[in-house]
Short mmCIF file of C-alpha atoms in Angstrom, two decimals:
data_model
loop_
_atom_site.label_atom_id
_atom_site.label_comp_id
_atom_site.label_asym_id
_atom_site.label_seq_id
_atom_site.Cartn_x
_atom_site.Cartn_y
_atom_site.Cartn_z
CA UNK A 246 115.56 83.17 48.93
CA UNK A 247 116.44 83.82 52.48
CA UNK A 248 113.96 81.51 54.18
CA UNK A 249 115.81 79.00 56.03
CA UNK A 250 114.64 75.35 55.35
CA UNK A 251 116.19 72.30 57.07
CA UNK A 252 117.61 69.74 54.73
CA UNK A 253 119.23 66.40 55.23
CA UNK A 254 122.87 66.71 53.77
CA UNK A 255 124.44 63.36 54.83
CA UNK A 256 123.44 59.72 55.86
CA UNK A 257 125.02 57.00 57.65
CA UNK A 258 124.15 53.70 58.97
CA UNK A 259 125.12 50.47 60.80
CA UNK A 260 123.69 46.98 61.33
CA UNK A 261 125.53 44.17 63.23
CA UNK A 262 127.07 41.18 61.35
CA UNK A 263 124.86 38.40 63.07
CA UNK A 264 122.05 37.34 60.89
CA UNK A 265 118.92 35.80 62.45
CA UNK A 266 117.21 34.26 59.62
CA UNK A 267 113.78 32.74 59.46
CA UNK A 268 115.28 29.35 59.27
CA UNK A 269 116.93 29.65 62.46
CA UNK A 270 113.83 30.80 64.05
CA UNK A 271 112.19 27.78 63.00
CA UNK A 272 114.51 25.87 65.50
CA UNK A 273 113.70 28.27 68.26
CA UNK A 274 109.89 28.82 68.32
CA UNK A 275 106.82 27.12 66.64
CA UNK A 276 107.11 29.11 63.33
CA UNK A 277 108.14 28.85 59.69
CA UNK A 278 109.53 30.89 56.94
CA UNK A 279 106.61 30.71 54.74
CA UNK A 280 104.43 32.03 57.64
CA UNK A 281 106.57 34.83 58.68
CA UNK A 282 107.33 35.90 55.12
CA UNK A 283 103.55 36.01 53.93
CA UNK A 284 102.59 37.79 57.01
CA UNK A 285 105.36 40.37 57.63
CA UNK A 286 107.71 40.29 54.69
CA UNK A 287 110.55 39.65 56.83
CA UNK A 288 113.27 37.07 55.84
CA UNK A 289 116.18 37.98 58.30
CA UNK A 290 117.05 40.43 61.09
CA UNK A 291 120.46 41.68 62.35
CA UNK A 292 121.25 40.91 66.07
CA UNK A 293 123.72 42.67 68.29
CA UNK A 294 125.06 39.56 70.06
CA UNK A 295 127.79 41.21 72.33
CA UNK A 296 126.39 41.19 75.84
CA UNK A 297 128.53 44.31 76.67
CA UNK A 298 127.16 46.56 73.83
CA UNK A 299 123.92 48.50 73.88
CA UNK A 300 122.09 50.66 71.77
CA UNK A 301 124.85 53.38 72.13
CA UNK A 302 127.31 51.12 70.15
CA UNK A 303 124.79 51.06 67.16
CA UNK A 304 124.44 54.73 67.38
CA UNK A 305 128.23 55.32 67.47
CA UNK A 306 128.99 53.33 64.45
CA UNK A 307 126.17 54.96 62.39
CA UNK A 308 127.13 58.40 63.45
CA UNK A 309 130.91 57.77 62.77
CA UNK A 310 129.75 56.24 59.20
CA UNK A 311 128.10 59.54 58.48
CA UNK A 312 130.80 61.85 59.64
CA UNK A 313 133.61 59.81 57.67
CA UNK A 314 131.44 59.71 54.44
CA UNK A 315 130.78 63.48 54.72
CA UNK A 316 134.08 64.43 56.09
CA UNK A 317 132.77 66.31 58.92
CA UNK A 318 134.33 67.44 61.94
CA UNK A 319 132.32 66.28 65.04
CA UNK A 320 133.36 69.57 66.88
CA UNK A 321 130.92 71.16 64.35
CA UNK A 322 127.91 69.49 65.62
CA UNK A 323 125.64 71.80 67.58
CA UNK A 324 123.03 69.48 68.50
CA UNK A 325 122.61 65.42 68.64
CA UNK A 326 119.18 64.09 69.04
CA UNK A 327 119.05 60.31 69.96
CA UNK A 328 115.86 58.68 68.81
CA UNK A 329 115.44 55.29 70.54
CA UNK A 330 113.06 53.05 72.53
CA UNK A 331 115.76 51.10 74.08
CA UNK A 332 118.18 53.59 75.93
CA UNK A 333 121.48 52.03 77.52
CA UNK A 334 120.19 53.01 80.99
CA UNK A 335 116.88 54.36 82.19
CA UNK A 336 118.23 57.71 83.61
CA UNK A 337 121.64 58.39 81.89
CA UNK A 338 121.05 59.81 78.54
CA UNK A 339 122.12 57.58 75.73
CA UNK A 340 122.56 60.61 73.31
CA UNK A 341 124.61 62.40 75.72
CA UNK A 342 127.05 59.37 75.80
CA UNK A 343 127.08 58.88 72.12
CA UNK A 344 127.88 62.68 71.55
CA UNK A 345 130.95 62.37 73.82
CA UNK A 346 132.14 59.16 72.24
CA UNK A 347 132.19 60.39 68.74
CA UNK A 348 133.71 63.66 69.81
CA UNK A 349 130.83 65.91 69.55
CA UNK A 350 131.76 67.63 72.70
CA UNK A 351 130.30 71.13 71.73
CA UNK A 352 126.86 69.69 71.11
CA UNK A 353 124.21 69.34 73.55
CA UNK A 354 122.27 66.04 73.34
CA UNK A 355 118.96 64.34 74.39
CA UNK A 356 116.95 61.22 73.91
CA UNK A 357 113.66 61.28 72.31
CA UNK A 358 111.16 58.29 72.78
CA UNK A 359 108.04 57.77 70.64
CA UNK A 360 108.50 54.04 69.86
CA UNK A 361 108.46 53.43 66.15
CA UNK A 362 107.68 57.02 65.44
CA UNK A 363 110.93 58.32 67.42
CA UNK A 364 113.01 58.95 64.19
CA UNK A 365 109.87 60.83 62.35
CA UNK A 366 109.26 62.92 65.51
CA UNK A 367 113.17 63.60 65.74
CA UNK A 368 112.91 64.92 62.06
CA UNK A 369 110.48 67.42 63.15
CA UNK A 370 112.62 68.55 66.00
CA UNK A 371 115.76 68.61 64.38
CA UNK A 372 114.19 70.83 61.52
CA UNK A 373 112.80 73.45 63.93
CA UNK A 374 116.13 73.81 65.49
CA UNK A 375 117.74 74.43 62.17
CA UNK A 376 114.85 76.75 61.05
CA UNK A 377 115.07 78.83 64.17
CA UNK A 378 118.58 79.83 62.86
CA UNK A 379 120.66 79.18 66.10
CA UNK A 380 121.80 75.94 65.01
CA UNK A 381 123.71 74.88 61.91
CA UNK A 382 124.32 71.18 62.32
CA UNK A 383 121.86 68.87 64.12
CA UNK A 384 122.69 65.02 64.03
CA UNK A 385 119.72 63.01 64.34
CA UNK A 386 120.37 59.17 65.20
CA UNK A 387 117.65 56.42 65.14
CA UNK A 388 119.00 53.28 66.75
CA UNK A 389 117.54 50.22 68.77
CA UNK A 390 118.87 46.96 70.29
CA UNK A 391 115.43 45.48 70.06
CA UNK A 392 116.96 42.26 70.89
CA UNK A 393 117.43 43.31 74.30
CA UNK A 394 113.56 43.71 75.01
CA UNK A 395 112.42 40.83 73.11
CA UNK A 396 111.27 37.31 74.53
CA UNK A 397 112.69 34.73 72.16
CA UNK A 398 110.08 32.29 73.29
CA UNK A 399 107.21 34.66 72.24
CA UNK A 400 106.71 33.96 68.48
CA UNK A 401 104.36 36.99 67.97
CA UNK A 402 107.24 39.45 68.69
CA UNK A 403 110.62 37.61 68.15
CA UNK A 404 110.04 37.19 64.35
CA UNK A 405 109.32 40.89 63.99
CA UNK A 406 112.15 42.84 65.63
CA UNK A 407 115.95 43.36 64.92
CA UNK A 408 118.85 45.74 65.82
CA UNK A 409 120.30 48.62 63.82
CA UNK A 410 121.10 52.29 63.49
CA UNK A 411 120.85 55.09 61.00
CA UNK A 412 121.78 58.83 61.04
CA UNK A 413 121.09 61.81 59.18
CA UNK A 414 122.56 65.37 59.47
CA UNK A 415 120.46 68.44 59.12
CA UNK A 416 121.63 71.58 57.99
CA UNK A 417 120.15 75.08 56.59
CA UNK A 418 118.97 75.19 53.16
CA UNK A 419 118.23 78.20 51.06
CA UNK A 420 116.95 76.78 48.10
CA UNK A 421 113.60 75.77 49.29
CA UNK A 422 114.75 72.05 49.79
CA UNK A 423 114.22 69.81 52.97
CA UNK A 424 111.65 69.48 55.15
CA UNK A 425 108.29 71.10 53.80
CA UNK A 426 105.64 69.98 55.92
CA UNK A 427 104.75 67.53 58.62
CA UNK A 428 101.54 65.89 60.07
CA UNK A 429 102.17 64.42 63.35
CA UNK A 430 99.73 62.80 65.73
CA UNK A 431 99.35 60.51 69.07
CA UNK A 432 96.58 58.76 71.00
CA UNK A 433 97.05 57.26 74.58
CA UNK A 434 94.29 54.63 73.47
CA UNK A 435 97.26 52.54 72.47
CA UNK A 436 99.05 52.50 75.87
CA UNK A 437 97.88 48.76 76.67
CA UNK A 438 98.44 47.39 73.06
CA UNK A 439 101.98 47.47 72.68
CA UNK A 440 104.40 48.12 75.69
CA UNK A 441 106.84 46.57 78.20
CA UNK A 442 104.72 46.13 81.29
CA UNK A 443 107.18 46.48 84.06
CA UNK A 444 110.42 48.56 84.72
CA UNK A 445 108.92 51.86 84.76
CA UNK A 446 107.57 54.14 87.81
CA UNK A 447 104.19 52.61 87.61
CA UNK A 448 105.40 48.85 88.04
CA UNK A 449 108.95 49.20 89.38
CA UNK A 450 111.26 46.43 89.03
CA UNK A 451 111.01 43.52 91.49
CA UNK A 452 111.98 39.98 91.71
CA UNK A 453 108.48 39.14 90.74
CA UNK A 454 108.39 41.48 87.92
CA UNK A 455 111.49 39.51 86.34
CA UNK A 456 110.44 36.08 87.18
CA UNK A 457 107.21 36.89 85.53
CA UNK A 458 109.06 38.05 82.47
CA UNK A 459 107.36 41.40 82.57
CA UNK A 460 110.43 43.49 81.04
CA UNK A 461 110.04 42.34 77.43
CA UNK A 462 107.89 43.87 74.75
CA UNK A 463 104.41 42.55 74.40
CA UNK A 464 101.85 43.44 71.84
CA UNK A 465 98.26 42.89 70.90
CA UNK A 466 98.96 42.11 67.19
CA UNK A 467 95.64 42.38 65.55
CA UNK A 468 94.79 45.84 67.19
CA UNK A 469 98.13 47.29 66.45
CA UNK A 470 98.10 46.02 62.86
CA UNK A 471 94.55 47.76 62.53
CA UNK A 472 95.50 50.94 63.90
CA UNK A 473 98.87 51.05 62.05
CA UNK A 474 97.39 50.35 58.60
CA UNK A 475 94.67 53.20 59.14
CA UNK A 476 96.69 55.98 60.52
CA UNK A 477 99.94 55.57 58.40
CA UNK A 478 97.82 55.54 55.32
CA UNK A 479 95.52 58.36 56.40
CA UNK A 480 98.53 60.51 57.46
CA UNK A 481 100.34 59.98 54.15
CA UNK A 482 97.09 60.70 52.22
CA UNK A 483 96.56 63.95 54.23
CA UNK A 484 100.23 65.29 53.59
CA UNK A 485 99.69 64.93 49.64
CA UNK A 486 96.37 66.62 49.71
CA UNK A 487 97.42 69.48 52.04
CA UNK A 488 100.52 70.34 49.61
CA UNK A 489 98.27 69.75 46.40
CA UNK A 490 100.45 66.60 45.57
CA UNK A 491 99.59 63.90 43.26
CA UNK A 492 100.96 60.36 43.29
CA UNK A 493 102.79 61.47 40.10
CA UNK A 494 104.51 64.31 42.23
CA UNK A 495 105.87 61.83 44.66
CA UNK A 496 109.36 60.20 43.74
CA UNK A 497 109.84 58.04 46.89
CA UNK A 498 108.05 56.74 49.79
CA UNK A 499 110.15 55.95 52.93
CA UNK A 500 107.76 54.11 55.26
CA UNK A 501 108.44 52.62 58.67
CA UNK A 502 109.36 48.92 58.15
CA UNK A 503 106.98 47.17 60.59
CA UNK A 504 105.09 44.87 58.08
CA UNK A 505 104.90 44.73 54.47
CA UNK A 506 101.23 44.47 54.47
CA UNK A 507 101.02 47.89 56.47
CA UNK A 508 103.59 49.47 53.75
CA UNK A 509 101.50 48.01 50.92
CA UNK A 510 98.27 49.69 52.48
CA UNK A 511 99.81 52.82 52.61
CA UNK A 512 101.34 52.76 49.19
CA UNK A 513 97.85 51.76 47.72
CA UNK A 514 96.07 54.71 49.65
CA UNK A 515 98.51 56.95 48.05
CA UNK A 516 98.24 55.07 44.67
CA UNK A 517 102.01 54.80 44.24
CA UNK A 518 103.53 52.33 42.03
CA UNK A 519 105.76 49.57 43.59
CA UNK A 520 108.92 51.09 42.13
CA UNK A 521 108.47 54.21 44.23
CA UNK A 522 108.01 52.34 47.65
CA UNK A 523 111.34 51.76 49.31
CA UNK A 524 111.64 48.45 51.56
CA UNK A 525 114.51 46.71 53.29
CA UNK A 526 112.12 45.00 55.82
CA UNK A 527 113.25 41.44 54.39
CA UNK A 528 116.74 42.19 55.52
CA UNK A 529 116.39 43.89 58.89
CA UNK A 530 112.82 43.43 60.15
CA UNK A 531 111.67 46.14 62.38
CA UNK A 532 114.41 47.95 63.77
CA UNK A 533 112.02 50.53 65.38
CA UNK A 534 113.81 53.98 65.54
CA UNK A 535 116.34 52.97 62.95
CA UNK A 536 114.05 51.90 60.17
CA UNK A 537 113.61 55.21 58.38
CA UNK A 538 117.21 56.18 58.39
CA UNK A 539 118.29 52.76 57.38
CA UNK A 540 116.06 53.15 54.41
CA UNK A 541 117.78 56.34 53.49
CA UNK A 542 121.10 54.60 53.94
CA UNK A 543 120.44 51.74 51.81
CA UNK A 544 118.77 53.70 48.99
CA UNK A 545 120.85 56.97 49.06
CA UNK A 546 122.15 56.40 45.73
CA UNK A 547 118.78 56.51 44.17
CA UNK A 548 117.94 60.11 45.36
CA UNK A 549 118.48 63.14 43.25
CA UNK A 550 118.43 66.85 44.34
CA UNK A 551 114.92 68.03 44.62
CA UNK A 552 113.16 64.67 44.65
CA UNK A 553 109.87 64.52 46.71
CA UNK A 554 110.11 62.01 49.57
CA UNK A 555 107.09 61.27 51.82
CA UNK A 556 107.95 59.62 55.38
CA UNK A 557 105.42 57.54 57.28
CA UNK A 558 105.65 55.84 60.71
CA UNK A 559 103.26 54.49 63.26
CA UNK A 560 104.52 53.38 66.88
CA UNK A 561 103.38 52.20 70.17
CA UNK A 562 101.48 54.50 72.30
CA UNK A 563 100.13 55.40 69.72
CA UNK A 564 102.44 57.79 67.78
CA UNK A 565 102.24 58.17 63.97
CA UNK A 566 102.64 60.74 61.21
CA UNK A 567 104.05 61.66 57.89
CA UNK A 568 106.62 64.17 56.70
CA UNK A 569 107.05 65.70 53.23
CA UNK A 570 110.53 66.42 52.37
CA UNK A 571 112.56 67.56 49.11
CA UNK A 572 116.10 65.85 48.91
CA UNK A 573 119.08 68.26 48.78
CA UNK A 574 121.82 66.54 47.05
CA UNK A 575 123.10 64.11 44.65
CA UNK A 576 125.22 61.35 46.06
CA UNK A 577 128.94 61.83 44.92
#
């Protein structure tokens, strides 16, 4: 088979040491462990406490983990795609800095932002570069320091988000493994339901925007939940039908870790048994761009060569979609 497909050949990950548990949050805002767990499935989340470290630090650590595990020379990396909603700076690309810091000086790099769908969109981009035949090694990193944009007096958001990073390497495959199909969508109707109001070109930073606390993430939880449940489930169901797959054909569902009820609804629409649905939301919360690769990182040992994996995500904007991928290796 001479057709080039784009396969994931290595996985890395990193989460900070500090654990912010539901019990600790009870001392910070008017909430409790039972309420958080029953509505989100989250028990704790990791927080990068170092004030002098940003998303780039998380990404560098995840990338170094991947390179060390796979014994890859960073000079061989052709391209680094940085999926993130919390870049270190508004202009200077975080991905460019990460590439330099890990020694991938032969790679070009850029940031990709699609909120919680950033990594899913990044998989599509990385695969396209590989399938073009021009590139052999594309490093895709999903990383977010969500604690940097969370208001810890707002109980509707501070219970949800955590910090973390995951990385995958895409390489050419000639066995028909790797990315098989994708269904990616977006709709600007979501612009006002999940956002950071100020700090962009529309509402530049002023003393007033800072004083009014308009630089942290806000969301209309009920509206976002409704759209997420419908669209993640629809996209996952469609990718199955389009590829003539049944629930028996699917080995694993790797869903965005935003809310256990959203994950459950997606799995139910696909008629998947619980054992096929991979979740680590209880440990990390919603790490935004890092959720999908961190699931791969945590459960890598379960995957066998040829396994059928369905990815699904939903993010602010709105952005969403599903990807069908065949796993390319057995973990050594």
